Amino acid sequence: MSLVAQGARIWAVANQKGGVAKTTTALALGGLLSESQQRVLLIDLDPHASMTSYAGIDPDSVNTSVYALFDESPPGDPICATPWAGIDLVPAAPALATLDRRLNGGRGQGLVLTRWLRGVCNRYDYVFMDCAPMLGVLMVNALVASDQVLLPTQTEFLSINGVRRMARTIAMLERSQQRRLSWLVVPTLYDQRTRAATQSLQSLRDEFGHNIWDEVIPVDTKLRDASRAGLPPSAYAPRTRSVLAYRKLLDYLLASERICETPA
Amino acid sequence: MRDTGVNSPAMADAGRLVVQSYLDRLLADNPGADAEVVQVPAPAICADAADALTDVSGTDTPTMPAGDRDEEWRAKPFQALLFQVHAVQFAAPLIRLQGVVPWSEEIADLPETPDWFLGLLACRDHNVRVVDTAKLVMQGQKFDVESSPGHIILLDKGRWGMTCDGLNEVVNVAPQSVQWRARKANRPWLAGTLREKLCAVLDVGALARMLERASA
């Protein structure tokens, strides 16, 4: 259970390595949920603002962004509508890159998002936080506020180190907070034709057996086409293999949450 | 991981301390608590204080003034002794130490004591209760470098002594150069992390209290 405690389910999508399909994963799952009439909020915590751009919003000229949550007291309402039905967005702005330096690791700055979400989470069923690939105040905020951390990871050797690093970070956060964080490694961009991918997948399963999803998100050019079209993958190509895989992942996550919520 | 000669357990451990301290601070629930930190420029390293500290023979053991100075030393620049255990460097505020003695005398073992408690060392006119620093504060960790304690650092009016492999230097520390820990439910002996040296700063008062409780 996250510190937000009630209202929306809050999922962070994070990895300290870049290029592992974090944004795609958040958009794919968010898109699928919105199709089943769930109200979805996406929060773009990456100064590169890929998710914001994906939604057709220019991060260089947004009126408000995640930055406002850390800069204004009380924080404003940085939520924007997107072109996609049932999905709202808190956009990113390039200024987010300066946040760590400005806040200088100040006390309590890791709980800003948690406090803000307490005020808005009743308006949504699911919140997805798309993290930048670096440990900093934004990622800490996301991990602390979340019910579930998804760790997309490319099935290649260097990505395994990224997952190890994330596992260490999560363990430290658990020590700081004295609570357990639920996290799941999601193998992405899997190309079964390459030996490197199959070997890396096996290594991931050997090392993170209890925390890794049993299946994979395959590499799929339709995902790139969806981003070019500015549509969530499920809206662009609902029957493509990667979307079908994301649907399986969503079913798994929802089933896991139901099991966790069942009284003993 | 391939050994390229640029990795060391000390750096890995210090790195973890830095990150843990950063996280502890971000997740502290009293955001306004930083305001009173004194902002002063970091002074230059004071080299010869180490020599004075390592030889306490023939000198009076410094005594603590009345009152609890646990928090006072953090608020202004202080001198810290850098020492190492298993090649991992620590910093201890000089004002909270009573001296350092070479470990040349035999330590008298006591029955039915924890494994971190080494025994009693006769030091001048009283016995110092000596603890194995590695076993006390680095439990469960694996090290590439064996510990070979050569000195005992005296604290808490000389009632306790902690082993160390070597003394590195004494440095002047500005409060803002330390990443202070906000909450210390775990590892109360860890006051924070000295950023420049990537080493743990000991809260000697908390450590002494922890030892007193453990030995009660």
Short mmCIF file of C-alpha atoms in Angstrom, two decimals:
data_model
loop_
_atom_site.label_atom_id
_atom_site.label_comp_id
_atom_site.label_asym_id
_atom_site.label_seq_id
_atom_site.Cartn_x
_atom_site.Cartn_y
_atom_site.Cartn_z
CA MET A 1 0.00 0.00 0.00
CA SER A 2 1.41 3.37 -0.98
CA LEU A 3 1.54 6.42 1.24
CA VAL A 4 -1.30 7.90 -0.82
CA ALA A 5 -3.37 5.11 0.73
CA GLN A 6 -6.70 5.49 -1.05
CA GLY A 7 -8.20 6.38 -4.41
CA ALA A 8 -6.33 5.59 -7.60
CA ARG A 9 -3.88 2.76 -8.01
CA ILE A 10 -0.49 4.37 -8.53
CA TRP A 11 2.12 2.68 -10.68
CA ALA A 12 5.63 4.00 -11.27
CA VAL A 13 7.48 2.97 -14.42
CA ALA A 14 11.16 3.30 -13.67
CA ASN A 15 14.62 2.11 -14.56
CA GLN A 16 17.97 3.81 -14.02
CA LYS A 17 18.88 2.75 -17.56
CA GLY A 18 17.44 4.60 -20.53
CA GLY A 19 15.93 3.24 -23.75
CA VAL A 20 14.11 0.34 -22.13
CA ALA A 21 10.55 1.31 -23.17
CA LYS A 22 9.42 3.06 -19.99
CA THR A 23 7.29 5.63 -21.79
CA THR A 24 5.86 3.05 -24.17
CA THR A 25 4.97 0.77 -21.26
CA ALA A 26 3.18 3.55 -19.38
CA LEU A 27 1.26 4.62 -22.48
CA ALA A 28 0.40 1.09 -23.53
CA LEU A 29 -0.99 0.16 -20.11
CA GLY A 30 -2.69 3.53 -19.67
CA GLY A 31 -4.27 3.24 -23.11
CA LEU A 32 -5.60 -0.22 -22.41
CA LEU A 33 -7.09 0.88 -19.10
CA SER A 34 -8.78 3.92 -20.64
CA GLU A 35 -10.42 1.64 -23.22
CA SER A 36 -12.10 -0.17 -20.37
CA GLN A 37 -13.51 3.12 -19.07
CA GLN A 38 -10.88 3.63 -16.39
CA ARG A 39 -9.83 7.21 -15.67
CA VAL A 40 -6.09 7.48 -16.17
CA LEU A 41 -3.58 10.15 -15.17
CA LEU A 42 -0.11 10.09 -16.70
CA ILE A 43 2.68 12.00 -14.97
CA ASP A 44 5.77 12.73 -17.05
CA LEU A 45 8.74 12.94 -14.67
CA ASP A 46 11.43 12.93 -17.35
CA PRO A 47 13.02 16.26 -18.37
CA HIS A 48 13.30 14.83 -21.88
CA ALA A 49 9.49 14.94 -21.87
CA SER A 50 8.97 12.05 -24.29
CA MET A 51 5.52 11.32 -22.94
CA THR A 52 4.55 14.99 -23.13
CA SER A 53 5.69 15.19 -26.75
CA TYR A 54 3.92 11.91 -27.50
CA ALA A 55 0.70 13.59 -26.36
CA GLY A 56 1.28 16.40 -28.84
CA ILE A 57 2.19 18.94 -26.18
CA ASP A 58 5.29 21.04 -26.70
CA PRO A 59 7.31 20.75 -23.46
CA ASP A 60 9.15 23.99 -24.23
CA SER A 61 5.98 26.06 -24.13
CA VAL A 62 3.76 24.41 -21.52
CA ASN A 63 2.08 26.79 -19.08
CA THR A 64 2.50 24.41 -16.19
CA SER A 65 4.29 21.15 -15.51
CA VAL A 66 5.49 18.79 -12.80
CA TYR A 67 7.94 21.55 -11.88
CA ALA A 68 5.05 23.56 -10.39
CA LEU A 69 4.51 20.88 -7.76
CA PHE A 70 7.96 21.58 -6.36
CA ASP A 71 8.05 25.30 -7.02
CA GLU A 72 4.71 26.62 -5.83
CA SER A 73 3.23 26.60 -2.37
CA PRO A 74 0.53 25.47 -2.35
CA PRO A 75 1.19 23.63 -5.61
CA GLY A 76 -1.04 24.56 -8.52
CA ASP A 77 -3.02 22.16 -10.66
CA PRO A 78 -0.72 21.16 -13.52
CA ILE A 79 -3.09 18.57 -15.01
CA CYS A 80 -3.73 18.92 -18.76
CA ALA A 81 -6.17 17.13 -21.02
CA THR A 82 -4.75 14.94 -23.77
CA PRO A 83 -6.18 14.06 -27.20
CA TRP A 84 -6.96 10.62 -25.82
CA ALA A 85 -10.31 9.98 -24.16
CA GLY A 86 -10.10 9.23 -20.46
CA ILE A 87 -6.42 10.14 -20.14
CA ASP A 88 -5.04 13.29 -18.52
CA LEU A 89 -1.41 14.29 -18.27
CA VAL A 90 0.88 16.24 -15.98
CA PRO A 91 3.45 17.35 -18.55
CA ALA A 92 7.19 17.57 -18.11
CA ALA A 93 9.30 20.60 -18.94
CA PRO A 94 13.03 20.90 -19.57
CA ALA A 95 13.32 22.86 -16.30
CA LEU A 96 12.86 19.56 -14.44
CA ALA A 97 16.51 18.88 -15.22
CA THR A 98 17.44 21.64 -12.74
CA LEU A 99 15.24 20.40 -9.93
CA ASP A 100 17.78 18.29 -8.07
CA ARG A 101 20.27 21.12 -8.07
CA ARG A 102 17.68 23.64 -6.92
CA LEU A 103 16.26 21.49 -4.13
CA ASN A 104 19.74 20.29 -3.11
CA GLY A 105 18.46 17.10 -1.49
CA GLY A 106 16.36 19.07 0.98
CA ARG A 107 14.51 17.31 3.72
CA GLY A 108 11.08 16.03 2.84
CA GLN A 109 11.41 16.77 -0.88
CA GLY A 110 10.90 13.09 -1.63
CA LEU A 111 7.31 13.27 -0.42
CA VAL A 112 6.05 16.16 -2.56
CA LEU A 113 4.31 13.97 -5.13
CA THR A 114 2.78 11.76 -2.46
CA ARG A 115 1.21 14.77 -0.75
CA TRP A 116 -0.09 16.19 -4.02
CA LEU A 117 -1.53 12.86 -5.15
CA ARG A 118 -3.54 12.62 -1.95
CA GLY A 119 -5.52 15.59 -3.20
CA VAL A 120 -6.19 14.38 -6.74
CA CYS A 121 -6.17 10.60 -6.64
CA ASN A 122 -9.93 10.36 -6.14
CA ARG A 123 -10.40 11.80 -9.62
CA TYR A 124 -8.64 8.82 -11.24
CA ASP A 125 -8.62 5.06 -11.22
CA TYR A 126 -4.99 4.69 -12.29
CA VAL A 127 -1.96 6.95 -12.17
CA PHE A 128 1.19 6.16 -14.17
CA MET A 129 4.44 7.94 -13.43
CA ASP A 130 7.04 7.82 -16.21
CA CYS A 131 10.45 8.30 -14.59
CA ALA A 132 13.69 9.64 -15.99
CA PRO A 133 16.52 7.10 -16.14
CA MET A 134 18.43 8.53 -13.19
CA LEU A 135 18.15 8.38 -9.44
CA GLY A 136 17.12 11.81 -8.21
CA VAL A 137 14.38 13.63 -6.41
CA LEU A 138 11.81 12.91 -9.14
CA MET A 139 12.40 9.17 -9.18
CA VAL A 140 12.40 9.03 -5.39
CA ASN A 141 9.06 10.88 -5.36
CA ALA A 142 7.62 8.41 -7.85
CA LEU A 143 8.83 5.28 -6.10
CA VAL A 144 7.64 6.46 -2.70
CA ALA A 145 4.18 7.41 -3.98
CA SER A 146 3.62 4.17 -5.87
CA ASP A 147 1.67 1.02 -5.10
CA GLN A 148 3.58 -0.86 -7.77
CA VAL A 149 6.90 -0.23 -9.50
CA LEU A 150 7.28 -1.58 -13.03
CA LEU A 151 10.86 -2.01 -14.24
CA PRO A 152 10.86 -2.38 -18.01
CA THR A 153 14.19 -3.78 -19.06
CA GLN A 154 15.61 -4.53 -22.44
CA THR A 155 16.80 -8.12 -22.70
CA GLU A 156 20.50 -7.39 -23.07
CA PHE A 157 23.53 -7.64 -20.81
CA LEU A 158 23.83 -3.98 -19.80
CA SER A 159 20.19 -3.83 -18.80
CA ILE A 160 20.72 -6.47 -16.12
CA ASN A 161 23.05 -4.07 -14.34
CA GLY A 162 20.32 -1.45 -14.52
CA VAL A 163 17.86 -3.79 -12.82
CA ARG A 164 20.41 -4.65 -10.12
CA ARG A 165 20.91 -0.95 -9.49
CA MET A 166 17.16 -0.41 -9.24
CA ALA A 167 16.83 -3.34 -6.86
CA ARG A 168 19.48 -1.76 -4.62
CA THR A 169 17.74 1.61 -4.79
CA ILE A 170 14.41 0.05 -3.87
CA ALA A 171 16.02 -1.81 -0.96
CA MET A 172 17.45 1.47 0.35
CA LEU A 173 14.08 3.19 0.00
CA GLU A 174 12.49 0.34 1.91
CA ARG A 175 15.02 0.85 4.69
CA SER A 176 14.38 4.58 4.76
CA GLN A 177 10.63 4.14 4.80
CA GLN A 178 10.41 0.89 6.69
CA ARG A 179 7.82 -0.47 4.28
CA ARG A 180 7.91 -2.94 1.41
CA LEU A 181 7.70 -1.77 -2.18
CA SER A 182 6.11 -4.06 -4.74
CA TRP A 183 8.17 -4.22 -7.95
CA LEU A 184 8.13 -6.26 -11.14
CA VAL A 185 10.71 -6.55 -13.90
CA VAL A 186 9.08 -6.45 -17.34
CA PRO A 187 11.32 -7.77 -20.14
CA THR A 188 10.83 -5.53 -23.17
CA LEU A 189 12.08 -5.15 -26.74
CA TYR A 190 12.61 -8.89 -26.78
CA ASP A 191 13.92 -10.27 -30.03
CA GLN A 192 13.79 -14.04 -29.84
CA ARG A 193 15.97 -14.35 -32.96
CA THR A 194 19.06 -13.18 -31.12
CA ARG A 195 21.02 -15.34 -28.73
CA ALA A 196 21.92 -12.29 -26.64
CA ALA A 197 18.24 -11.70 -25.92
CA THR A 198 17.47 -15.28 -24.93
CA GLN A 199 20.57 -15.51 -22.75
CA SER A 200 19.88 -12.20 -21.07
CA LEU A 201 16.27 -13.17 -20.43
CA GLN A 202 17.42 -16.36 -18.78
CA SER A 203 19.92 -14.43 -16.66
CA LEU A 204 17.17 -12.04 -15.58
CA ARG A 205 14.91 -14.93 -14.64
CA ASP A 206 17.69 -16.66 -12.73
CA GLU A 207 18.52 -13.53 -10.76
CA PHE A 208 15.11 -11.95 -10.23
CA GLY A 209 12.89 -15.03 -10.28
CA HIS A 210 10.29 -13.78 -7.84
CA ASN A 211 10.21 -10.27 -9.23
CA ILE A 212 10.10 -10.85 -12.97
CA TRP A 213 7.07 -11.24 -15.21
CA ASP A 214 6.93 -14.67 -16.82
CA GLU A 215 6.35 -13.35 -20.31
CA VAL A 216 7.96 -10.69 -22.53
CA ILE A 217 7.04 -7.64 -24.56
CA PRO A 218 8.38 -8.44 -28.05
CA VAL A 219 10.20 -5.95 -30.22
CA ASP A 220 7.59 -4.48 -32.56
CA THR A 221 7.89 -1.68 -35.12
CA LYS A 222 4.20 -0.90 -34.61
CA LEU A 223 5.12 0.73 -31.30
CA ARG A 224 7.33 3.22 -33.09
CA ASP A 225 4.59 3.83 -35.64
CA ALA A 226 2.10 4.47 -32.82
CA SER A 227 4.32 7.15 -31.30
CA ARG A 228 4.72 8.77 -34.71
CA ALA A 229 0.93 8.81 -35.06
CA GLY A 230 0.55 10.23 -31.54
CA LEU A 231 -1.72 7.43 -30.42
CA PRO A 232 -1.46 4.96 -27.55
CA PRO A 233 -0.33 1.60 -28.97
CA SER A 234 -3.66 -0.04 -28.22
CA ALA A 235 -5.50 2.65 -30.21
CA TYR A 236 -3.10 2.50 -33.15
CA ALA A 237 -2.69 -1.25 -33.55
CA PRO A 238 -4.91 -3.13 -31.10
CA ARG A 239 -4.04 -6.58 -32.46
CA THR A 240 -0.32 -6.19 -32.86
CA ARG A 241 1.79 -8.66 -30.90
CA SER A 242 3.28 -6.08 -28.52
CA VAL A 243 -0.16 -4.73 -27.58
CA LEU A 244 -1.39 -8.27 -27.00
CA ALA A 245 1.61 -8.78 -24.73
CA TYR A 246 0.87 -5.56 -22.85
CA ARG A 247 -2.71 -6.75 -22.43
CA LYS A 248 -1.38 -9.94 -20.82
CA LEU A 249 0.84 -7.87 -18.57
CA LEU A 250 -2.10 -5.72 -17.52
CA ASP A 251 -4.21 -8.79 -16.79
CA TYR A 252 -1.37 -10.15 -14.68
CA LEU A 253 -0.97 -6.91 -12.75
CA LEU A 254 -4.69 -6.56 -12.10
CA ALA A 255 -4.93 -10.18 -10.98
CA SER A 256 -1.93 -9.69 -8.68
CA GLU A 257 -3.55 -6.64 -7.12
CA ARG A 258 -6.79 -8.51 -6.58
CA ILE A 259 -4.88 -11.27 -4.81
CA CYS A 260 -3.11 -8.72 -2.62
CA GLU A 261 -6.39 -7.06 -1.74
CA THR A 262 -8.13 -10.31 -0.82
CA PRO A 263 -8.41 -10.51 2.97
CA ALA A 264 -6.45 -13.42 4.42
CA MET B 1 32.01 -7.70 -12.69
CA ARG B 2 35.49 -7.81 -14.26
CA ASP B 3 38.26 -6.56 -11.97
CA THR B 4 39.76 -3.57 -13.73
CA GLY B 5 41.52 -2.21 -10.67
CA VAL B 6 39.25 0.82 -10.41
CA ASN B 7 36.68 -0.81 -8.12
CA SER B 8 37.09 -1.02 -4.39
CA PRO B 9 34.80 -2.27 -1.65
CA ALA B 10 35.45 0.93 0.26
CA MET B 11 34.12 3.05 -2.58
CA ALA B 12 31.15 0.75 -3.08
CA ASP B 13 30.29 0.94 0.60
CA ALA B 14 30.75 4.68 0.76
CA GLY B 15 28.65 5.05 -2.38
CA ARG B 16 25.84 3.14 -0.76
CA LEU B 17 26.13 5.34 2.33
CA VAL B 18 25.92 8.46 0.19
CA VAL B 19 22.79 7.23 -1.59
CA GLN B 20 21.18 5.99 1.62
CA SER B 21 21.86 9.30 3.32
CA TYR B 22 20.40 11.16 0.32
CA LEU B 23 17.27 9.06 0.44
CA ASP B 24 16.91 9.42 4.21
CA ARG B 25 17.07 13.15 3.82
CA LEU B 26 14.57 13.34 0.95
CA LEU B 27 12.13 11.24 2.91
CA ALA B 28 12.42 13.09 6.21
CA ASP B 29 9.06 14.51 7.20
CA ASN B 30 10.24 17.81 8.67
CA PRO B 31 11.05 19.91 5.60
CA GLY B 32 11.93 23.05 7.53
CA ALA B 33 14.66 21.54 9.62
CA ASP B 34 17.53 22.71 7.40
CA ALA B 35 17.19 26.38 8.05
CA GLU B 36 19.63 26.64 10.94
CA VAL B 37 22.64 25.08 9.23
CA VAL B 38 25.55 27.49 9.46
CA GLN B 39 26.97 28.34 6.06
CA VAL B 40 30.74 28.80 6.31
CA PRO B 41 33.51 28.15 3.83
CA ALA B 42 35.41 24.90 4.29
CA PRO B 43 38.78 25.55 5.93
CA ALA B 44 42.03 23.93 4.86
CA ILE B 45 43.13 20.53 6.10
CA CYS B 46 44.81 20.57 9.48
CA ALA B 47 47.54 17.94 9.21
CA ASP B 48 49.44 17.96 12.48
CA ALA B 49 46.45 17.48 14.74
CA ALA B 50 46.64 13.78 13.93
CA ASP B 51 50.03 13.48 15.56
CA ALA B 52 48.78 15.15 18.69
CA LEU B 53 45.83 12.83 18.79
CA THR B 54 47.68 9.56 18.33
CA ASP B 55 49.89 10.01 21.36
CA VAL B 56 48.00 10.46 24.59
CA SER B 57 50.69 9.12 26.89
CA GLY B 58 51.62 11.59 29.56
CA THR B 59 48.68 13.84 28.85
CA ASP B 60 45.45 14.24 30.70
CA THR B 61 42.49 12.62 29.11
CA PRO B 62 40.23 15.43 27.94
CA THR B 63 36.92 15.45 29.71
CA MET B 64 33.63 16.51 28.31
CA PRO B 65 32.18 19.76 29.60
CA ALA B 66 28.89 19.52 31.42
CA GLY B 67 25.83 19.15 29.25
CA ASP B 68 25.02 17.10 26.23
CA ARG B 69 27.15 18.26 23.31
CA ASP B 70 25.79 15.64 20.95
CA GLU B 71 24.18 18.15 18.65
CA GLU B 72 26.43 21.16 19.21
CA TRP B 73 29.38 19.83 17.26
CA ARG B 74 27.30 19.50 14.12
CA ALA B 75 26.30 23.15 13.96
CA LYS B 76 29.73 24.64 13.37
CA PRO B 77 32.97 23.58 11.66
CA PHE B 78 34.64 20.70 13.45
CA GLN B 79 37.75 18.59 13.17
CA ALA B 80 37.27 14.96 12.28
CA LEU B 81 39.62 12.03 12.58
CA LEU B 82 39.59 9.87 9.48
CA PHE B 83 40.37 6.26 10.20
CA GLN B 84 39.84 2.99 8.43
CA VAL B 85 38.55 -0.48 9.11
CA HIS B 86 38.75 -3.13 6.38
CA ALA B 87 39.96 -0.30 4.10
CA VAL B 88 36.62 1.48 4.66
CA GLN B 89 37.14 5.02 5.85
CA PHE B 90 35.17 6.62 8.70
CA ALA B 91 35.19 10.09 10.21
CA ALA B 92 34.75 10.77 13.91
CA PRO B 93 34.42 14.28 15.38
CA LEU B 94 37.58 14.96 17.33
CA ILE B 95 35.77 16.80 20.09
CA ARG B 96 33.89 13.62 20.94
CA LEU B 97 37.04 11.49 21.25
CA GLN B 98 39.37 11.08 24.20
CA GLY B 99 42.39 9.94 22.25
CA VAL B 100 43.91 7.05 20.39
CA VAL B 101 46.22 4.41 21.79
CA PRO B 102 48.30 1.89 19.88
CA TRP B 103 47.04 -1.65 20.40
CA SER B 104 50.17 -3.07 21.95
CA GLU B 105 48.82 -4.39 25.23
CA GLU B 106 46.86 -7.58 25.64
CA ILE B 107 43.12 -7.28 25.96
CA ALA B 108 41.58 -9.29 28.77
CA ASP B 109 38.79 -11.46 27.44
CA LEU B 110 35.55 -11.68 29.37
CA PRO B 111 33.24 -14.69 29.30
CA GLU B 112 29.72 -14.62 27.88
CA THR B 113 30.02 -11.38 25.98
CA PRO B 114 28.87 -10.57 22.42
CA ASP B 115 31.31 -11.30 19.62
CA TRP B 116 31.83 -7.59 18.99
CA PHE B 117 33.05 -7.10 22.55
CA LEU B 118 36.77 -7.87 22.65
CA GLY B 119 37.42 -7.34 26.36
CA LEU B 120 39.14 -4.96 28.72
CA LEU B 121 42.28 -2.99 28.03
CA ALA B 122 44.21 -1.49 30.93
CA CYS B 123 44.84 2.11 29.98
CA ARG B 124 46.50 4.30 32.56
CA ASP B 125 44.41 4.02 35.70
CA HIS B 126 41.26 2.43 34.33
CA ASN B 127 39.95 -0.29 32.06
CA VAL B 128 38.72 0.51 28.59
CA ARG B 129 35.97 -1.72 27.22
CA VAL B 130 37.15 -2.47 23.69
CA VAL B 131 34.80 -3.29 20.83
CA ASP B 132 35.52 -4.71 17.40
CA THR B 133 34.43 -1.87 15.12
CA ALA B 134 34.02 -4.08 12.08
CA LYS B 135 31.69 -6.48 13.87
CA LEU B 136 29.78 -3.64 15.50
CA VAL B 137 29.02 -1.35 12.58
CA MET B 138 29.78 -3.41 9.49
CA GLN B 139 27.86 -6.56 10.33
CA GLY B 140 27.18 -8.98 7.52
CA GLN B 141 29.43 -7.25 5.02
CA LYS B 142 32.12 -9.01 3.02
CA PHE B 143 35.48 -7.41 2.50
CA ASP B 144 38.35 -7.94 0.14
CA VAL B 145 40.79 -6.46 2.66
CA GLU B 146 41.39 -8.20 5.97
CA SER B 147 41.13 -6.09 9.09
CA SER B 148 44.30 -5.77 11.13
CA PRO B 149 43.51 -3.43 14.00
CA GLY B 150 46.51 -1.45 15.18
CA HIS B 151 44.91 1.30 17.23
CA ILE B 152 42.10 1.79 19.68
CA ILE B 153 40.10 5.00 19.58
CA LEU B 154 38.89 6.10 23.00
CA LEU B 155 35.45 7.59 23.41
CA ASP B 156 32.88 8.35 26.10
CA LYS B 157 35.44 9.63 28.63
CA GLY B 158 37.64 6.66 27.84
CA ARG B 159 35.09 4.12 28.99
CA TRP B 160 34.91 2.57 25.52
CA GLY B 161 37.48 1.92 22.85
CA MET B 162 36.90 1.00 19.23
CA THR B 163 39.44 -0.76 17.08
CA CYS B 164 40.72 0.63 13.83
CA ASP B 165 43.20 -0.60 11.25
CA GLY B 166 44.80 2.74 10.58
CA LEU B 167 44.57 6.47 11.12
CA ASN B 168 44.47 8.48 7.95
CA GLU B 169 44.30 12.18 8.74
CA VAL B 170 42.49 14.88 10.64
CA VAL B 171 40.47 17.24 8.52
CA ASN B 172 38.44 20.33 9.19
CA VAL B 173 34.83 19.78 8.25
CA ALA B 174 32.18 22.38 7.47
CA PRO B 175 28.66 21.31 8.48
CA GLN B 176 27.34 21.81 4.98
CA SER B 177 29.87 19.36 3.62
CA VAL B 178 28.14 16.58 5.52
CA GLN B 179 24.96 14.93 4.31
CA TRP B 180 23.33 14.62 7.71
CA ARG B 181 20.90 11.80 8.29
CA ALA B 182 17.42 12.91 9.18
CA ARG B 183 16.18 9.81 10.95
CA LYS B 184 18.30 7.29 12.70
CA ALA B 185 15.99 4.46 13.65
CA ASN B 186 18.52 2.18 12.03
CA ARG B 187 22.25 2.59 12.61
CA PRO B 188 22.02 5.35 15.23
CA TRP B 189 25.82 5.58 15.18
CA LEU B 190 25.74 6.96 11.64
CA ALA B 191 25.45 10.76 11.79
CA GLY B 192 25.80 11.29 8.07
CA THR B 193 28.17 11.17 5.17
CA LEU B 194 31.17 13.41 4.55
CA ARG B 195 30.63 14.09 0.85
CA GLU B 196 34.15 15.04 -0.13
CA LYS B 197 35.70 11.96 1.43
CA LEU B 198 32.75 9.65 0.73
CA CYS B 199 32.89 8.32 4.25
CA ALA B 200 30.53 7.81 7.15
CA VAL B 201 30.58 10.35 9.99
CA LEU B 202 30.14 8.66 13.35
CA ASP B 203 27.76 9.97 15.97
CA VAL B 204 30.07 9.09 18.84
CA GLY B 205 27.54 9.99 21.53
CA ALA B 206 24.89 7.75 19.98
CA LEU B 207 27.44 4.99 19.56
CA ALA B 208 28.42 5.21 23.24
CA ARG B 209 24.78 5.15 24.31
CA MET B 210 24.19 2.15 22.06
CA LEU B 211 27.13 0.38 23.68
CA GLU B 212 25.94 1.22 27.18
CA ARG B 213 22.50 -0.16 26.42
CA ALA B 214 23.95 -3.29 24.87
CA SER B 215 26.18 -3.94 27.84
CA ALA B 216 23.55 -3.17 30.49
#
